[in-house]
N, CA, C and O of each residue as an XYZ file, in Angstrom:
364
protein
N     -17.052     -6.707    -29.870
C     -19.236     -7.161    -29.817
C     -19.761     -6.095    -28.607
O     -18.966     -5.953    -27.678
N     -20.712     -5.524    -28.554
C     -21.400     -4.729    -27.703
C     -22.600     -5.381    -27.074
O     -23.825     -5.455    -27.167
N     -21.815     -5.709    -26.546
C     -22.782     -6.451    -24.778
C     -24.061     -5.607    -24.565
O     -25.135     -6.115    -24.244
N     -23.842     -4.058    -24.801
C     -24.908     -3.720    -24.108
C     -25.940     -3.708    -24.773
O     -26.753     -2.903    -24.319
N     -26.464     -4.535    -26.135
C     -27.403     -4.748    -26.738
C     -27.887     -6.057    -26.905
O     -28.935     -6.643    -27.178
N     -26.928     -6.243    -26.685
C     -27.311     -8.117    -26.468
C     -28.607     -8.319    -25.073
O     -28.722     -7.768    -23.978
N     -29.454     -9.426    -25.823
C     -30.534     -9.535    -25.300
C     -29.931    -10.900    -24.240
O     -28.766    -11.209    -24.486
N     -30.331    -11.371    -23.587
C     -29.512    -12.372    -22.350
C     -31.239    -13.796    -22.269
O     -32.434    -13.819    -21.974
N     -30.062    -14.742    -22.802
C     -31.486    -16.088    -23.256
C     -30.954    -16.778    -22.333
O     -29.745    -16.923    -22.156
N     -32.412    -17.546    -21.274
C     -31.602    -18.968    -20.283
C     -31.299    -19.777    -20.816
O     -31.606    -19.668    -22.003
N     -30.694    -20.837    -20.531
C     -30.254    -21.975    -21.743
C     -31.060    -22.819    -20.750
O     -32.019    -23.569    -20.934
N     -30.236    -22.397    -19.389
C     -30.781    -23.850    -18.603
C     -31.865    -23.633    -17.199
O     -32.071    -22.724    -16.395
N     -32.384    -24.977    -17.424
C     -34.120    -24.228    -16.477
C     -32.814    -24.902    -15.441
O     -32.047    -25.857    -15.558
N     -33.095    -23.597    -14.157
C     -32.394    -24.128    -12.302
C     -34.142    -24.006    -11.491
O     -35.149    -23.460    -11.942
N     -33.991    -24.572    -10.490
C     -34.984    -24.502     -9.435
C     -34.554    -23.468     -9.021
O     -33.324    -23.430     -9.025
N     -35.125    -22.451     -8.600
C     -35.063    -20.928     -7.944
C     -36.051    -20.784     -7.147
O     -37.207    -20.481     -7.441
N     -35.300    -21.146     -5.419
C     -36.328    -20.429     -4.258
C     -35.864    -19.236     -3.645
O     -34.716    -19.378     -3.224
N     -36.270    -18.291     -3.475
C     -36.778    -17.335     -2.339
C     -36.548    -17.542     -1.284
O     -37.533    -17.323     -0.579
N     -35.486    -17.960     -0.611
C     -34.978    -17.988      1.024
C     -34.423    -16.874      1.605
O     -33.195    -16.784      1.614
N     -35.485    -15.511      2.369
C     -34.870    -14.818      3.234
C     -33.959    -13.867      2.421
O     -32.844    -13.377      2.600
N     -35.159    -13.798      1.187
C     -34.269    -12.465      0.804
C     -33.449    -12.669     -0.480
O     -33.183    -11.719     -1.216
N     -32.930    -14.328     -0.816
C     -31.751    -14.631     -1.625
C     -32.322    -15.391     -2.405
O     -33.185    -16.149     -1.961
N     -32.050    -15.389     -3.534
C     -32.267    -16.582     -4.041
C     -31.373    -18.182     -4.326
O     -30.351    -18.212     -5.011
N     -31.831    -19.138     -3.826
C     -31.001    -20.606     -4.129
C     -31.851    -21.204     -5.437
O     -33.013    -21.533     -5.675
N     -29.960    -21.118     -6.480
C     -30.551    -21.751     -7.428
C     -29.711    -23.203     -7.366
O     -28.570    -23.510     -7.021
N     -31.016    -24.026     -7.946
C     -29.809    -25.270     -8.258
C     -30.163    -25.937     -9.678
O     -31.131    -25.928    -10.439
N     -28.658    -26.623     -9.640
C     -28.286    -26.834    -10.954
C     -28.608    -28.086    -10.964
O     -27.588    -28.660    -10.582
N     -29.566    -29.011    -11.210
C     -29.644    -30.448    -10.873
C     -29.134    -31.310    -11.820
O     -29.514    -32.474    -11.690
N     -28.388    -31.083    -12.730
C     -27.413    -31.608    -13.855
C     -26.316    -32.122    -12.887
O     -25.969    -33.269    -12.607
N     -25.824    -30.747    -12.408
C     -24.505    -30.779    -11.929
C     -24.167    -30.930    -10.441
O     -23.067    -31.173     -9.943
N     -25.461    -30.714     -9.781
C     -25.360    -30.911     -8.147
C     -24.857    -29.569     -6.994
O     -24.678    -29.581     -5.776
N     -24.723    -28.305     -8.192
C     -24.017    -27.715     -7.395
C     -25.434    -26.869     -7.449
O     -26.369    -26.991     -8.242
N     -25.194    -25.550     -5.812
C     -26.287    -24.590     -5.954
C     -25.465    -23.625     -6.094
O     -24.326    -23.774     -6.538
N     -26.042    -22.344     -5.665
C     -25.608    -20.696     -5.763
C     -26.808    -19.874     -5.282
O     -27.973    -19.987     -5.662
N     -26.333    -19.070     -4.422
C     -27.373    -18.231     -3.645
C     -26.701    -16.929     -4.344
O     -25.507    -16.722     -4.560
N     -27.725    -16.186     -4.608
C     -27.113    -15.102     -5.120
C     -28.487    -14.274     -4.145
O     -29.530    -14.537     -3.547
N     -27.211    -12.650     -4.672
C     -28.339    -11.693     -3.286
C     -28.114    -10.704     -3.395
O     -26.922    -10.546     -3.660
N     -29.015     -9.258     -3.289
C     -28.716     -7.999     -3.147
C     -29.280     -7.555     -4.689
O     -30.420     -7.843     -5.053
N     -28.287     -6.790     -5.569
C     -28.862     -6.517     -6.744
C     -28.904     -7.725     -7.836
O     -29.535     -7.687     -8.892
N     -27.937     -9.032     -7.269
C     -28.095     -9.840     -8.296
C     -29.001    -10.882     -7.903
O     -28.724    -12.076     -8.017
N     -30.220    -10.383     -7.381
C     -31.518    -10.983     -7.487
C     -32.501    -10.303     -8.506
O     -33.259    -10.855     -9.304
N     -32.292     -8.942     -8.276
C     -32.772     -8.511     -9.745
C     -32.561     -8.344    -11.169
O     -33.358     -8.057    -12.061
N     -30.818     -8.681    -11.202
C     -30.551     -9.050    -12.653
C     -31.101    -10.265    -12.638
O     -31.777    -10.495    -13.641
N     -31.042    -11.204    -11.777
C     -31.232    -12.120    -12.100
C     -33.040    -12.766    -13.383
O     -33.195    -13.540    -14.328
N     -34.229    -11.530    -12.296
C     -35.373    -11.632    -12.681
C     -35.521    -11.398    -14.369
O     -36.095    -12.073    -15.224
N     -34.432     -9.639    -14.482
C     -34.504     -9.326    -15.619
C     -33.709    -10.130    -16.538
O     -33.464     -9.714    -17.670
N     -33.294    -11.248    -16.120
C     -32.525    -12.061    -17.148
C     -33.740    -12.914    -18.118
O     -33.768    -13.034    -19.343
N     -35.047    -13.626    -16.718
C     -35.289    -14.400    -16.902
C     -36.430    -13.566    -17.995
O     -36.942    -14.100    -18.979
N     -36.617    -12.449    -17.640
C     -37.647    -11.174    -18.767
C     -36.790    -11.861    -20.068
O     -37.549    -12.698    -20.555
N     -36.064    -11.847    -20.494
C     -34.615    -11.470    -22.018
C     -34.483    -10.655    -21.845
O     -35.298    -10.173    -22.633
N     -33.938     -9.635    -21.250
C     -33.968     -8.275    -21.030
C     -32.569     -7.719    -21.949
O     -31.674     -8.523    -21.688
N     -32.090     -6.753    -22.833
C     -31.256     -6.550    -23.080
C     -30.370     -6.271    -21.480
O     -31.036     -6.364    -20.449
N     -28.878     -5.938    -21.394
C     -28.317     -5.631    -20.768
C     -28.376     -4.410    -20.447
O     -28.048     -4.082    -19.307
N     -28.942     -3.163    -21.669
C     -28.444     -1.789    -21.814
C     -29.708     -1.138    -21.049
O     -29.569      0.048    -20.748
N     -31.115     -1.860    -20.640
C     -32.400     -1.823    -20.552
C     -31.903     -2.246    -18.517
O     -32.379     -1.608    -17.578
N     -30.986     -3.316    -18.377
C     -31.118     -4.145    -16.810
C     -30.221     -3.012    -15.600
O     -30.249     -2.858    -14.378
N     -29.321     -2.267    -16.990
C     -28.456     -1.243    -16.271
C     -29.395      0.073    -15.827
O     -29.293      0.662    -14.751
N     -30.359      0.406    -16.934
C     -31.388      1.374    -16.775
C     -32.118      1.171    -15.987
O     -32.481      2.311    -15.696
N     -32.653      0.512    -15.370
C     -34.071     -0.152    -14.263
C     -32.750     -0.184    -13.122
O     -32.908      0.699    -12.278
N     -31.558     -0.957    -12.922
C     -30.372     -0.693    -11.902
C     -30.115      1.305    -11.356
O     -29.963      2.035    -10.376
N     -30.198      1.306    -12.469
C     -29.796      2.699    -11.758
C     -30.899      3.575    -11.371
O     -30.776      4.632    -10.752
N     -32.204      2.949    -11.869
C     -33.160      3.995    -11.116
C     -33.571      3.677     -9.786
O     -34.305      4.360     -9.072
N     -32.885      2.276     -9.435
C     -33.485      1.515     -8.079
C     -32.442      1.541     -6.966
O     -32.661      1.177     -5.811
N     -30.907      2.162     -7.586
C     -29.810      1.543     -6.999
C     -29.278      3.157     -7.248
O     -29.487      3.836     -8.253
N     -28.316      3.664     -5.673
C     -27.677      4.836     -6.359
C     -26.267      4.264     -6.306
O     -25.628      4.001     -5.288
N     -25.870      4.107     -7.635
C     -24.454      3.629     -8.601
C     -24.144      4.500     -9.727
O     -24.910      5.031    -10.531
N     -23.305      4.530     -9.664
C     -22.831      4.940    -11.075
C     -22.685      3.682    -11.861
O     -22.395      2.487    -11.800
N     -23.303      5.295    -13.138
C     -23.155      4.084    -14.228
C     -22.721      2.920    -14.640
O     -23.319      1.898    -14.976
N     -21.195      3.293    -14.552
C     -19.788      3.168    -15.057
C     -19.946      1.397    -14.105
O     -19.979      0.286    -14.634
N     -20.008      1.708    -12.750
C     -19.973      0.693    -11.914
C     -21.188     -0.273    -12.008
O     -21.098     -1.492    -11.866
N     -22.210      0.337    -12.235
C     -23.133     -0.829    -12.488
C     -23.179     -1.411    -14.130
O     -23.435     -2.614    -14.180
N     -23.042     -0.975    -15.007
C     -21.943     -1.293    -16.179
C     -21.444     -2.589    -16.152
O     -21.722     -3.582    -16.824
N     -20.667     -2.397    -15.264
C     -19.460     -3.338    -14.953
C     -19.848     -4.680    -14.117
O     -19.427     -5.835    -14.185
N     -20.719     -4.116    -13.386
C     -21.964     -5.118    -12.317
C     -22.275     -6.315    -13.274
O     -21.626     -7.361    -13.277
N     -23.291     -6.059    -14.045
C     -23.776     -6.605    -14.678
C     -23.522     -7.782    -15.573
O     -23.920     -8.943    -15.670
N     -22.444     -6.744    -16.361
C     -21.567     -7.593    -17.541
C     -20.504     -8.693    -16.324
O     -19.996     -9.745    -16.712
N     -20.423     -8.418    -15.567
C     -19.573     -9.888    -15.235
C     -20.470    -10.806    -14.089
O     -20.073    -11.927    -13.768
N     -21.487    -10.321    -13.618
C     -22.766    -11.330    -13.413
C     -22.766    -11.936    -14.527
O     -21.941    -12.845    -14.626
N     -23.930    -11.572    -16.077
C     -24.564    -12.228    -17.001
C     -22.507    -12.976    -17.347
O     -22.391    -14.158    -17.025
N     -21.751    -12.589    -17.673
C     -20.512    -13.388    -17.994
C     -20.374    -14.219    -17.106
O     -20.570    -15.307    -17.647
N     -20.153    -14.365    -16.059
C     -20.064    -15.689    -14.679
C     -20.991    -16.417    -14.838
O     -20.715    -17.610    -14.711
N     -22.584    -16.039    -15.203
C     -24.074    -17.121    -15.572
C     -23.876    -17.570    -16.889
O     -24.471    -18.502    -17.429
N     -22.675    -16.582    -17.555
C     -22.631    -17.552    -19.527
C     -21.841    -18.109    -18.683
O     -22.367    -18.769    -17.787
N     -20.272    -17.994    -18.735
C     -19.525    -19.389    -18.069
C     -20.229    -20.854    -17.343
O     -19.826    -22.017    -17.381
N     -21.309    -20.310    -16.753
C     -21.723    -22.084    -15.678
C     -22.880    -22.978    -16.612
O     -23.512    -23.983    -16.285
N     -22.892    -22.187    -17.926
C     -23.821    -22.472    -18.992
C     -25.217    -21.826    -18.472
O     -26.177    -21.997    -19.223
N     -25.356    -21.371    -17.717
C     -27.342    -20.874    -17.285
C     -27.905    -20.034    -18.540
O     -29.075    -20.189    -18.889
N     -26.916    -19.006    -19.314
C     -27.324    -17.977    -20.372
C     -26.866    -17.989    -21.497
O     -25.792    -18.586    -21.575
N     -27.215    -17.602    -22.339
C     -26.213    -17.023    -23.170
C     -27.070    -15.268    -23.828
O     -28.097    -14.683    -23.483
N     -25.950    -14.950    -24.920
C     -26.646    -13.667    -25.517
C     -26.726    -13.758    -26.893
O     -26.132    -14.430    -27.737
N     -27.518    -13.001    -26.918
C     -28.509    -12.786    -28.079
C     -28.430    -11.424    -28.625
O     -29.159    -11.091    -29.560
């Protein structure tokens, strides 16, 4: 499966609040909360726009001084973590 061309679809509506440059995400169904900071904020924002992973990587490469391979691995890892939590799916 070529993950780079997969679009990300938000599957679970979370309550997301900005707090001191970080996103605090609350899953009221499970009672758990998560904090996202740094580039994770940008990745989440782009995920909400249903971008594909390749576009997210390209946007981050323009914004941050990071190696392409490291960026791809980080984005895929983040997306997979959100997928494991049931927050997103790949379409």
